[in-house]
Amino acid sequence: AQSVTQLGSHVSVSEGALVLLRCNYSSSVPPYLFWYVQYPNQGLQLLLKYTTGATLVKGINGFEAEFKKSETSFHLTKPSAHMSDAAEYFCASTGGKLQFGAGTQVVVTP
Amino acid sequence: DSGVTQTPKHLITATGQRVTLRCSPRSGDLSVYWYQQSLDQGLQFLIHYYNGEERAKGNILERFSAQQFPDLHSELNLSSLELGDSALYFCASSPTFAGADTQYFGPGTRLTVL
């Protein structure tokens, strides 16, 4: 069965600094991997996903993630944080049903 | 706006009661998924319907049930409610049941059990 682990439940970044959110997956077969964002009092919105092909995946709002099979990782990055990036971010994997990580709350400081 | 609608937005009820949450998927999507989000359990998959048929079950309690109707909308029924059932309930939809499909989430129903 597949599962994901997000490292760090809270991350604080300065505006303009790199955002790095870590996600490791556990799967016996190559999984499909997703990053979702949840703004306060809203549903989840897809940022990006990896299915097959290119391992560097670009998403919305300047985010990207790299699938690294050797490290079983799918870390999310954004070169320069904006105040509007403050939200909760979820990594998820599926081989059938979507399994979410525990989430990482991102705080952006001026 | 994901195109997935959920009603009601908020629901306050008492222990022991029964409630029904409703979800309308995006136009053309055949799959509907239900999730529960709480502070202690995080985001938990409950159940998946595809074109009217139950396809997968997750951590859904026996007191909870769901169905998907011919027009593809879905309802989640929660009965004999307990304080611990207070949570955000999301539905999501996708075109098929393929693992690579993106799931589009509705805005959620916040259930408070007093």
GROMACS .gro file of C-alpha atoms in nm:
model
  224
    1ALA     CA    1   0.000   0.000   0.000
    2GLN     CA    2   0.116   0.350  -0.070
    3SER     CA    3   0.158   0.627   0.185
    4VAL     CA    4   0.325   0.964   0.213
    5THR     CA    5   0.516   1.136   0.490
    6GLN     CA    6   0.549   1.511   0.508
    7LEU     CA    7   0.844   1.635   0.709
    8GLY     CA    8   0.760   1.937   0.920
    9SER     CA    9   0.408   2.029   1.023
   10HIS     CA   10   0.491   2.402   1.024
   11VAL     CA   11   0.728   2.599   0.807
   12SER     CA   12   0.798   2.970   0.839
   13VAL     CA   13   0.960   3.152   0.547
   14SER     CA   14   1.041   3.513   0.478
   15GLU     CA   15   0.878   3.684   0.186
   16GLY     CA   16   1.109   3.641  -0.113
   17ALA     CA   17   1.284   3.335   0.032
   18LEU     CA   18   1.283   2.981  -0.102
   19VAL     CA   19   0.992   2.762  -0.006
   20LEU     CA   20   1.083   2.395   0.037
   21LEU     CA   21   0.825   2.141   0.155
   22ARG     CA   22   0.935   1.782   0.192
   23CYS     CA   23   0.740   1.473   0.101
   24ASN     CA   24   0.853   1.112   0.094
   25TYR     CA   25   0.644   0.831  -0.039
   26SER     CA   26   0.633   0.465   0.034
   27SER     CA   27   0.510   0.240  -0.236
   28SER     CA   28   0.583  -0.098  -0.382
   29VAL     CA   29   0.507   0.035  -0.728
   30PRO     CA   30   0.573   0.379  -0.882
   31PRO     CA   31   0.293   0.593  -0.748
   32TYR     CA   32   0.104   0.888  -0.880
   33LEU     CA   33   0.197   1.188  -0.664
   34PHE     CA   34   0.013   1.512  -0.599
   35TRP     CA   35   0.056   1.837  -0.413
   36TYR     CA   36  -0.258   2.017  -0.302
   37VAL     CA   37  -0.296   2.353  -0.128
   38GLN     CA   38  -0.569   2.448   0.115
   39TYR     CA   39  -0.635   2.812   0.194
   40PRO     CA   40  -0.826   2.897   0.512
   41ASN     CA   41  -1.191   2.794   0.498
   42GLN     CA   42  -1.158   2.653   0.149
   43GLY     CA   43  -1.133   2.317  -0.019
   44LEU     CA   44  -0.818   2.166  -0.161
   45GLN     CA   45  -0.676   2.288  -0.489
   46LEU     CA   46  -0.432   2.094  -0.704
   47LEU     CA   47  -0.089   2.256  -0.736
   48LEU     CA   48   0.072   1.988  -0.949
   49LYS     CA   49   0.094   1.616  -1.006
   50TYR     CA   50   0.336   1.352  -1.126
   51THR     CA   51   0.209   1.056  -1.322
   52THR     CA   52   0.474   0.948  -1.571
   53GLY     CA   53   0.739   1.108  -1.787
   54ALA     CA   54   0.935   1.417  -1.690
   55THR     CA   55   1.041   1.404  -1.328
   56LEU     CA   56   1.040   1.781  -1.282
   57VAL     CA   57   0.680   1.893  -1.266
   58LYS     CA   58   0.572   2.254  -1.288
   59GLY     CA   59   0.252   2.365  -1.127
   60ILE     CA   60   0.046   2.672  -1.064
   61ASN     CA   61   0.157   2.983  -0.875
   62GLY     CA   62   0.526   2.923  -0.948
   63PHE     CA   63   0.553   2.593  -0.764
   64GLU     CA   64   0.740   2.290  -0.891
   65ALA     CA   65   0.828   1.946  -0.760
   66GLU     CA   66   1.080   1.683  -0.856
   67PHE     CA   67   1.010   1.311  -0.847
   68LYS     CA   68   1.322   1.129  -0.726
   69LYS     CA   69   1.275   0.756  -0.733
   70SER     CA   70   1.613   0.685  -0.574
   71GLU     CA   71   1.518   0.896  -0.274
   72THR     CA   72   1.144   0.814  -0.283
   73SER     CA   73   1.082   1.186  -0.260
   74PHE     CA   74   0.858   1.446  -0.418
   75HIS     CA   75   0.959   1.775  -0.259
   76LEU     CA   76   0.776   2.095  -0.345
   77THR     CA   77   0.964   2.418  -0.407
   78LYS     CA   78   0.904   2.779  -0.499
   79PRO     CA   79   1.199   3.012  -0.552
   80SER     CA   80   1.044   3.320  -0.394
   81ALA     CA   81   0.766   3.315  -0.137
   82HIS     CA   82   0.475   3.557  -0.153
   83MET     CA   83   0.243   3.649   0.130
   84SER     CA   84  -0.036   3.479  -0.065
   85ASP     CA   85   0.146   3.144  -0.030
   86ALA     CA   86   0.042   3.122   0.334
   87ALA     CA   87  -0.171   2.809   0.345
   88GLU     CA   88  -0.161   2.440   0.427
   89TYR     CA   89   0.002   2.209   0.177
   90PHE     CA   90  -0.069   1.841   0.137
   91CYS     CA   91   0.128   1.577  -0.043
   92ALA     CA   92  -0.075   1.278  -0.162
   93SER     CA   93  -0.022   0.957  -0.348
   94THR     CA   94  -0.256   0.715  -0.511
   95GLY     CA   95  -0.252   0.371  -0.655
   96GLY     CA   96  -0.627   0.367  -0.634
   97LYS     CA   97  -0.739   0.582  -0.345
   98LEU     CA   98  -0.576   0.910  -0.254
   99GLN     CA   99  -0.368   0.896   0.064
  100PHE     CA  100  -0.276   1.233   0.211
  101GLY     CA  101   0.015   1.332   0.424
  102ALA     CA  102  -0.045   1.514   0.751
  103GLY     CA  103   0.000   1.854   0.589
  104THR     CA  104   0.250   2.138   0.629
  105GLN     CA  105   0.130   2.479   0.742
  106VAL     CA  106   0.327   2.755   0.570
  107VAL     CA  107   0.359   3.095   0.732
  108VAL     CA  108   0.512   3.379   0.530
  109THR     CA  109   0.666   3.666   0.723
  110PRO     CA  110   0.730   4.013   0.576
  111ASP     CA  111  -1.405   2.751  -0.827
  112SER     CA  112  -1.355   2.377  -0.881
  113GLY     CA  113  -1.703   2.315  -1.020
  114VAL     CA  114  -1.787   2.081  -0.731
  115THR     CA  115  -2.067   2.202  -0.508
  116GLN     CA  116  -2.150   2.093  -0.157
  117THR     CA  117  -2.448   2.174   0.062
  118PRO     CA  118  -2.494   2.281   0.328
  119LYS     CA  119  -2.186   2.487   0.403
  120HIS     CA  120  -2.235   2.461   0.779
  121LEU     CA  121  -2.437   2.219   0.987
  122ILE     CA  122  -2.487   2.228   1.362
  123THR     CA  123  -2.668   1.941   1.524
  124ALA     CA  124  -2.690   1.740   1.845
  125THR     CA  125  -2.549   1.404   1.944
  126GLY     CA  126  -2.761   1.112   1.833
  127GLN     CA  127  -2.902   1.294   1.534
  128ARG     CA  128  -2.877   1.208   1.165
  129VAL     CA  129  -2.766   1.443   0.886
  130THR     CA  130  -2.726   1.426   0.509
  131LEU     CA  131  -2.451   1.603   0.320
  132ARG     CA  132  -2.490   1.659  -0.050
  133CYS     CA  133  -2.235   1.682  -0.329
  134SER     CA  134  -2.270   1.766  -0.698
  135PRO     CA  135  -1.965   1.670  -0.905
  136ARG     CA  136  -1.816   1.867  -1.192
  137SER     CA  137  -2.003   1.832  -1.516
  138GLY     CA  138  -1.891   1.512  -1.687
  139ASP     CA  139  -1.716   1.359  -1.386
  140LEU     CA  140  -1.830   1.008  -1.301
  141SER     CA  141  -1.640   0.957  -0.976
  142VAL     CA  142  -1.726   1.108  -0.639
  143TYR     CA  143  -1.506   1.072  -0.332
  144TRP     CA  144  -1.583   1.165   0.028
  145TYR     CA  145  -1.321   1.275   0.281
  146GLN     CA  146  -1.326   1.376   0.645
  147GLN     CA  147  -1.084   1.638   0.775
  148SER     CA  148  -1.031   1.677   1.147
  149LEU     CA  149  -0.752   1.816   1.361
  150ASP     CA  150  -0.662   1.483   1.516
  151GLN     CA  151  -0.708   1.252   1.215
  152GLY     CA  152  -0.610   1.481   0.928
  153LEU     CA  153  -0.759   1.412   0.587
  154GLN     CA  154  -0.915   1.067   0.575
  155PHE     CA  155  -1.062   0.898   0.270
  156LEU     CA  156  -1.410   0.768   0.341
  157ILE     CA  157  -1.562   0.623   0.027
  158HIS     CA  158  -1.553   0.635  -0.354
  159TYR     CA  159  -1.840   0.596  -0.599
  160TYR     CA  160  -1.806   0.560  -0.972
  161ASN     CA  161  -2.108   0.595  -1.198
  162GLY     CA  162  -2.346   0.493  -0.922
  163GLU     CA  163  -2.147   0.199  -0.790
  164GLU     CA  164  -1.936   0.186  -0.475
  165ARG     CA  165  -1.577   0.138  -0.581
  166ALA     CA  166  -1.366   0.169  -0.268
  167LYS     CA  167  -1.410   0.212   0.104
  168GLY     CA  168  -1.171   0.375   0.343
  169ASN     CA  169  -1.205   0.461   0.708
  170ILE     CA  170  -1.580   0.495   0.701
  171LEU     CA  171  -1.772   0.414   1.016
  172GLU     CA  172  -2.069   0.179   1.003
  173ARG     CA  173  -2.288   0.470   1.119
  174PHE     CA  174  -2.200   0.647   0.794
  175SER     CA  175  -2.331   0.557   0.452
  176ALA     CA  176  -2.326   0.711   0.108
  177GLN     CA  177  -2.480   0.672  -0.231
  178GLN     CA  178  -2.448   0.814  -0.579
  179PHE     CA  179  -2.764   0.879  -0.773
  180PRO     CA  180  -2.833   0.839  -1.147
  181ASP     CA  181  -2.773   1.212  -1.200
  182LEU     CA  182  -2.430   1.149  -1.037
  183HIS     CA  183  -2.482   1.365  -0.732
  184SER     CA  184  -2.390   1.197  -0.408
  185GLU     CA  185  -2.510   1.206  -0.051
  186LEU     CA  186  -2.324   1.115   0.266
  187ASN     CA  187  -2.549   1.012   0.553
  188LEU     CA  188  -2.416   1.034   0.906
  189SER     CA  189  -2.628   0.884   1.183
  190SER     CA  190  -2.614   0.845   1.561
  191LEU     CA  191  -2.381   1.140   1.562
  192GLU     CA  192  -2.113   1.171   1.827
  193LEU     CA  193  -1.906   1.469   1.935
  194GLY     CA  194  -1.607   1.318   1.756
  195ASP     CA  195  -1.786   1.335   1.423
  196SER     CA  196  -1.742   1.711   1.422
  197ALA     CA  197  -1.521   1.778   1.122
  198LEU     CA  198  -1.500   1.919   0.774
  199TYR     CA  199  -1.643   1.683   0.514
  200PHE     CA  200  -1.521   1.723   0.160
  201CYS     CA  201  -1.632   1.564  -0.157
  202ALA     CA  202  -1.419   1.551  -0.467
  203SER     CA  203  -1.489   1.442  -0.822
  204SER     CA  204  -1.283   1.312  -1.111
  205PRO     CA  205  -1.357   1.206  -1.468
  206THR     CA  206  -1.291   0.834  -1.421
  207PHE     CA  207  -1.148   0.612  -1.148
  208ALA     CA  208  -0.792   0.619  -1.280
  209GLY     CA  209  -0.526   0.680  -1.019
  210ALA     CA  210  -0.372   0.951  -1.233
  211ASP     CA  211  -0.695   1.152  -1.241
  212THR     CA  212  -0.693   1.483  -1.062
  213GLN     CA  213  -0.955   1.499  -0.791
  214TYR     CA  214  -1.137   1.832  -0.776
  215PHE     CA  215  -1.252   1.926  -0.429
  216GLY     CA  216  -1.564   2.104  -0.320
  217PRO     CA  217  -1.562   2.378  -0.054
  218GLY     CA  218  -1.665   2.136   0.220
  219THR     CA  219  -1.939   2.107   0.480
  220ARG     CA  220  -1.843   2.195   0.834
  221LEU     CA  221  -2.031   1.970   1.075
  222THR     CA  222  -2.051   2.063   1.440
  223VAL     CA  223  -2.204   1.812   1.679
  224LEU     CA  224  -2.301   1.957   2.016
   0.00000   0.00000   0.00000
